[in-house]
Amino acid sequence: MIVGANGTGKSSIVCAICLGLAGKTAVLCRGDKVGLYVKRGCKKGFIEIEYKRGGNVVINREIHVENNQSIWMLNGRHSSQKAVEEEVKSLHIQVSNLCQFLPQEKVGEFAKMSKIELLEATEKSVGPPAMYEYHCELKNFRNKERELESVVKEKADFLQKARQRNERNKLDVNRYYEKKRHLDLIELLEKKKPWVEYETVRKRLEDVKKEREEAKQQLSSLRQTQAPMLKKIQAIENQLKPIDAQIKAKVRQLGQSYWVRVIDDIKQTLTLKQMEEEDHRKRISNTKRIIDDLKAELANVGDQPDVTPQIDAINAELRSIQVERGKIDGEKADLRREGDNLSAQARGLIDMNNMMKVKEEKLRSRHRDTHSALEWFRQNRELFTGNVHEPMMLVINVKNHGFAKYVENHIPFNDLRAFVFQRKDDMEKFMEEVRDKLNLKVNSIAAPEESCSRRAPSRHIESLRRFGFFSYLREMFDAPDEVMSYLCHQYRVHDVPVGNEQTKAMIKTVIEEPYIKILYTAEERYSVKRSLYSRNISTSNSAVHPSQYLTIAVDVDQKRQLEQEREEIDQQMKALQQRTVQLDRRENDLRKEKKHLSELRGKKRQLEQKISTKQDRKRSSSYAQYIYKKYVTKSCFWLPQALSRLPDTLDELDAMLNEEQSRADCFTGLSESVVEEYNRREQEIKNLEKELDDKSNALNAYRQNISEAKERWLNPLKQLVDQINEKFSDFFRSMQCAGEVDLHYENEEEYDKYGIRIRVKFHSSTQMHELTAHHQSGGERSVSTMLYLMALQELNRCPFRVVDEINQGMDPINERRVFDIVVRTACKKTTSQYFFITPKLLQNLQYAEEMTILCVHNGAYMLPPNQWDEQAFIRQHLRRKARA
């Protein structure tokens, strides 16, 4: 036990223990440089710490003020700070752990520790060596699991969208192949057409040949039959001419005779032949008439202009439409890719809603009452007439992540969690509801009646740039007017400059500047004070701690730019879509016009083909030979089985060609790129499926690792917390109070949210409440802290514990009870060494033989150690006692 009045040097022993064991100056909160701990006027200081463990371990540290450098020695040999740190670590000494080393400036922080921080400190202090490592491993596993879950979900969503997109494209692919089938059939029809033309002419040639042979035979037969008869007739006629009259007379006389009958038969036969010839001429005449009629009809059709140029022009325009549509599709694809990139960038930015959720979660974990008040306020906002702003930490948005630490170090947390009101009557109504009725401990602030948010600084920032200052604190964040007004009025954020390393290098010159009372360098905060009497300048500095609440910010400009770029892309996509609709309409009109012109040209072609069948049969042979050479010999290699299933007449072929062409023309806006895009996405889907399987397998493996690590960590931790709770509860019962310690978590799988919760009750009429920095009084927090440390004492793996002035603020009854518990617990042979520092003691306390008491009494007006006479002091004390 180290006892001494305030200012006599008790805490110097604590500082020496910390610095001598290679602890950081941030643990002590008394200065950020080791040179500041050396007595003023001295150039160097010296620390020696000896620890008994088998062979003694002796650590020496010599601190030089001028350059803040140290010379280390370990067991009499020169060493490095790293080697000393390793030696200290091997002894299980953790001077940065508040459960082991609690200096005076950190006593209040113990109660401010979150449940998570308290758990980690407890694990390091009294847990098995691997417990904290297992916990960190679990948190890392869980973070990786979250990442994998996010990746798996993202890939699954992307895969689903890719499948849906390709399913939509599949319809276009099917339509493309259906159109291709029509075009293939058209190609076959075009290939078969020469065959049909040849076959038609060939048959006609065969028929003509056959008719010609029959006519020849008939003519020859007739000639053979009629030749003798004609000769006889001619001879008879020649003979009859002179005696015709005689014959006629004689015939008339004789009546019907044999020769009359012969002549009649001959005449009758001749008449029949003449009738057959007449009939043949009629058939030829009829054929000519039909040909003339067809020619006349063809002439009527031929009077119309040739539609081939028009069809060619339509085809050219259709091709240009296809080319333009291809360009549009390419531009659309580029815009979609650009949009996807913008979406990816937007996902990289935390949007306002997510930012608020993260900040609210931090507020809830740090100060649950304020979070409960926030939920009440959001449900009852209409009760207030003026502007009411949620806790500052939710409405302040730093413009850059690096600025957050300066803002947060300048504004106390009690204000960061405060509600800001424009009207005082609104604030009073709010506090009546949440503080008095709901029993919530919250902070509220009334903004100045006259706004200070635009108050000008004492000096323009440009005049300070030569010192490395680049901004005032106000310009580093955005906030509502009432909030900014309060911060300017209360903390003068408009007049606090922020500098860099150049500022730090010129600090002696900077502090001489008038008007500068508080300033920031890259990593430090400086306060400058001038004496009202001597005008002397005094400065204090402290390290700028990392931000905990304001680091989550939105780059508003970048977000606005992304939104603007996205809107431009949407406008371009809309314009392209409108152009696509126009092209579709124009294409449909052209298709209809082409169909009409094709029908006209087809009718003319049919008439020509009919006329061709009626042409002179003598030309048929030569024409058939021409068709055979031109088409048949060139087409003999074409799929015959397929051709055999097609029509065998030109009329049917032409009809089918027109029908298939019309069907093919119905499929507009399709190109081979649709199939290529579909196949490419199909491959992407296969790759995504493989990646998803790999990530899912990795996720399952991590979950297995988590399960194993959890078993190694959680069961021993629960046993440890149960042991602490048993000791802690016993200590509180001995003081006629109640207390408990439990392992707290809301989600068993969120290992970074596990914490140790301390709940205490000091009065029988109240309920148990969680130990916080605001709910209990200062003395109650000190008692709770001390008893928790005592509960750890017998479980501790560390060789010693330091507690500095923790009994400050305790009432005498609790102080006496706590002192008895400390003596009883710390003096057991099974526990570690215990340093108890106090400036005062109650009378008639119970002491133990195992205690060593050090009285510290240094000071400018004190006797030097070499003049101290212990026996004289005792004699003087006895004389005073006797006189009394």
PDB file of N, CA, C and O in Angstrom, residues 294-306 600-605 607:
ATOM      1  N   LEU A 294     -52.938 -14.420-122.827  1.00  0.00           N
ATOM      2  CA  LEU A 294     -51.916 -14.303-121.774  1.00  0.00           C
ATOM      3  C   LEU A 294     -50.963 -13.151-122.071  1.00  0.00           C
ATOM      4  O   LEU A 294     -50.552 -12.413-121.164  1.00  0.00           O
ATOM      5  N   LYS A 295     -50.606 -13.006-123.347  1.00  0.00           N
ATOM      6  CA  LYS A 295     -49.725 -11.899-123.704  1.00  0.00           C
ATOM      7  C   LYS A 295     -50.399 -10.564-123.457  1.00  0.00           C
ATOM      8  O   LYS A 295     -49.763  -9.597-123.027  1.00  0.00           O
ATOM      9  N   ALA A 296     -51.705 -10.538-123.749  1.00  0.00           N
ATOM     10  CA  ALA A 296     -52.436  -9.291-123.504  1.00  0.00           C
ATOM     11  C   ALA A 296     -52.443  -8.961-122.007  1.00  0.00           C
ATOM     12  O   ALA A 296     -52.233  -7.812-121.612  1.00  0.00           O
ATOM     13  N   GLU A 297     -52.711 -10.004-121.204  1.00  0.00           N
ATOM     14  CA  GLU A 297     -52.702  -9.778-119.736  1.00  0.00           C
ATOM     15  C   GLU A 297     -51.313  -9.390-119.264  1.00  0.00           C
ATOM     16  O   GLU A 297     -51.150  -8.497-118.415  1.00  0.00           O
ATOM     17  N   LEU A 298     -50.303 -10.058-119.868  1.00  0.00           N
ATOM     18  CA  LEU A 298     -48.921  -9.724-119.498  1.00  0.00           C
ATOM     19  C   LEU A 298     -48.589  -8.299-119.928  1.00  0.00           C
ATOM     20  O   LEU A 298     -47.876  -7.577-119.244  1.00  0.00           O
ATOM     21  N   ALA A 299     -49.174  -7.919-121.073  1.00  0.00           N
ATOM     22  CA  ALA A 299     -48.938  -6.556-121.544  1.00  0.00           C
ATOM     23  C   ALA A 299     -49.536  -5.544-120.582  1.00  0.00           C
ATOM     24  O   ALA A 299     -48.947  -4.495-120.310  1.00  0.00           O
ATOM     25  N   ASN A 300     -50.738  -5.874-120.069  1.00  0.00           N
ATOM     26  CA  ASN A 300     -51.361  -4.974-119.079  1.00  0.00           C
ATOM     27  C   ASN A 300     -50.485  -4.849-117.826  1.00  0.00           C
ATOM     28  O   ASN A 300     -50.302  -3.765-117.278  1.00  0.00           O
ATOM     29  N   VAL A 301     -49.985  -6.034-117.404  1.00  0.00           N
ATOM     30  CA  VAL A 301     -49.101  -6.004-116.228  1.00  0.00           C
ATOM     31  C   VAL A 301     -47.803  -5.318-116.571  1.00  0.00           C
ATOM     32  O   VAL A 301     -47.225  -4.562-115.780  1.00  0.00           O
ATOM     33  N   GLY A 302     -47.322  -5.554-117.773  1.00  0.00           N
ATOM     34  CA  GLY A 302     -46.048  -4.976-118.180  1.00  0.00           C
ATOM     35  C   GLY A 302     -46.106  -3.476-118.323  1.00  0.00           C
ATOM     36  O   GLY A 302     -45.070  -2.814-118.324  1.00  0.00           O
ATOM     37  N   ASP A 303     -47.323  -2.920-118.508  1.00  0.00           N
ATOM     38  CA  ASP A 303     -47.439  -1.465-118.608  1.00  0.00           C
ATOM     39  C   ASP A 303     -47.002  -0.772-117.323  1.00  0.00           C
ATOM     40  O   ASP A 303     -46.653   0.399-117.319  1.00  0.00           O
ATOM     41  N   GLN A 304     -47.116  -1.516-116.194  1.00  0.00           N
ATOM     42  CA  GLN A 304     -46.685  -0.943-114.914  1.00  0.00           C
ATOM     43  C   GLN A 304     -45.158  -0.877-114.878  1.00  0.00           C
ATOM     44  O   GLN A 304     -44.474  -1.699-115.464  1.00  0.00           O
ATOM     45  N   PRO A 305     -44.626   0.109-114.136  1.00  0.00           N
ATOM     46  CA  PRO A 305     -43.152   0.249-114.085  1.00  0.00           C
ATOM     47  C   PRO A 305     -42.512  -0.953-113.414  1.00  0.00           C
ATOM     48  O   PRO A 305     -43.115  -1.620-112.568  1.00  0.00           O
ATOM     49  N   ASP A 306     -41.249  -1.204-113.715  1.00  0.00           N
ATOM     50  CA  ASP A 306     -40.492  -2.305-113.114  1.00  0.00           C
ATOM     51  C   ASP A 306     -40.249  -2.002-111.628  1.00  0.00           C
ATOM     52  O   ASP A 306     -39.729  -0.935-111.264  1.00  0.00           O
ATOM     53  N   LEU A 600     -46.590  -8.136-106.955  1.00  0.00           N
ATOM     54  CA  LEU A 600     -46.744  -7.657-108.331  1.00  0.00           C
ATOM     55  C   LEU A 600     -45.740  -8.332-109.251  1.00  0.00           C
ATOM     56  O   LEU A 600     -46.086  -8.805-110.354  1.00  0.00           O
ATOM     57  N   ARG A 601     -44.473  -8.361-108.816  1.00  0.00           N
ATOM     58  CA  ARG A 601     -43.446  -8.981-109.642  1.00  0.00           C
ATOM     59  C   ARG A 601     -43.697 -10.475-109.790  1.00  0.00           C
ATOM     60  O   ARG A 601     -43.464 -11.070-110.845  1.00  0.00           O
ATOM     61  N   GLY A 602     -44.233 -11.119-108.788  1.00  0.00           N
ATOM     62  CA  GLY A 602     -44.528 -12.546-108.851  1.00  0.00           C
ATOM     63  C   GLY A 602     -45.646 -12.854-109.828  1.00  0.00           C
ATOM     64  O   GLY A 602     -45.609 -13.867-110.536  1.00  0.00           O
ATOM     65  N   LYS A 603     -46.664 -11.974-109.891  1.00  0.00           N
ATOM     66  CA  LYS A 603     -47.761 -12.190-110.831  1.00  0.00           C
ATOM     67  C   LYS A 603     -47.262 -12.118-112.264  1.00  0.00           C
ATOM     68  O   LYS A 603     -47.644 -12.929-113.117  1.00  0.00           O
ATOM     69  N   LYS A 604     -46.395 -11.174-112.547  1.00  0.00           N
ATOM     70  CA  LYS A 604     -45.820 -11.043-113.880  1.00  0.00           C
ATOM     71  C   LYS A 604     -45.020 -12.292-114.240  1.00  0.00           C
ATOM     72  O   LYS A 604     -45.119 -12.811-115.365  1.00  0.00           O
ATOM     73  N   ARG A 605     -44.268 -12.785-113.262  1.00  0.00           N
ATOM     74  CA  ARG A 605     -43.448 -13.974-113.493  1.00  0.00           C
ATOM     75  C   ARG A 605     -44.326 -15.176-113.784  1.00  0.00           C
ATOM     76  O   ARG A 605     -44.023 -16.008-114.657  1.00  0.00           O
ATOM     77  N   LEU A 607     -47.310 -15.170-115.177  1.00  0.00           N
ATOM     78  CA  LEU A 607     -47.855 -15.035-116.535  1.00  0.00           C
ATOM     79  C   LEU A 607     -46.817 -15.422-117.569  1.00  0.00           C
ATOM     80  O   LEU A 607     -47.120 -16.112-118.565  1.00  0.00           O
TER      81      LEU A 607
END
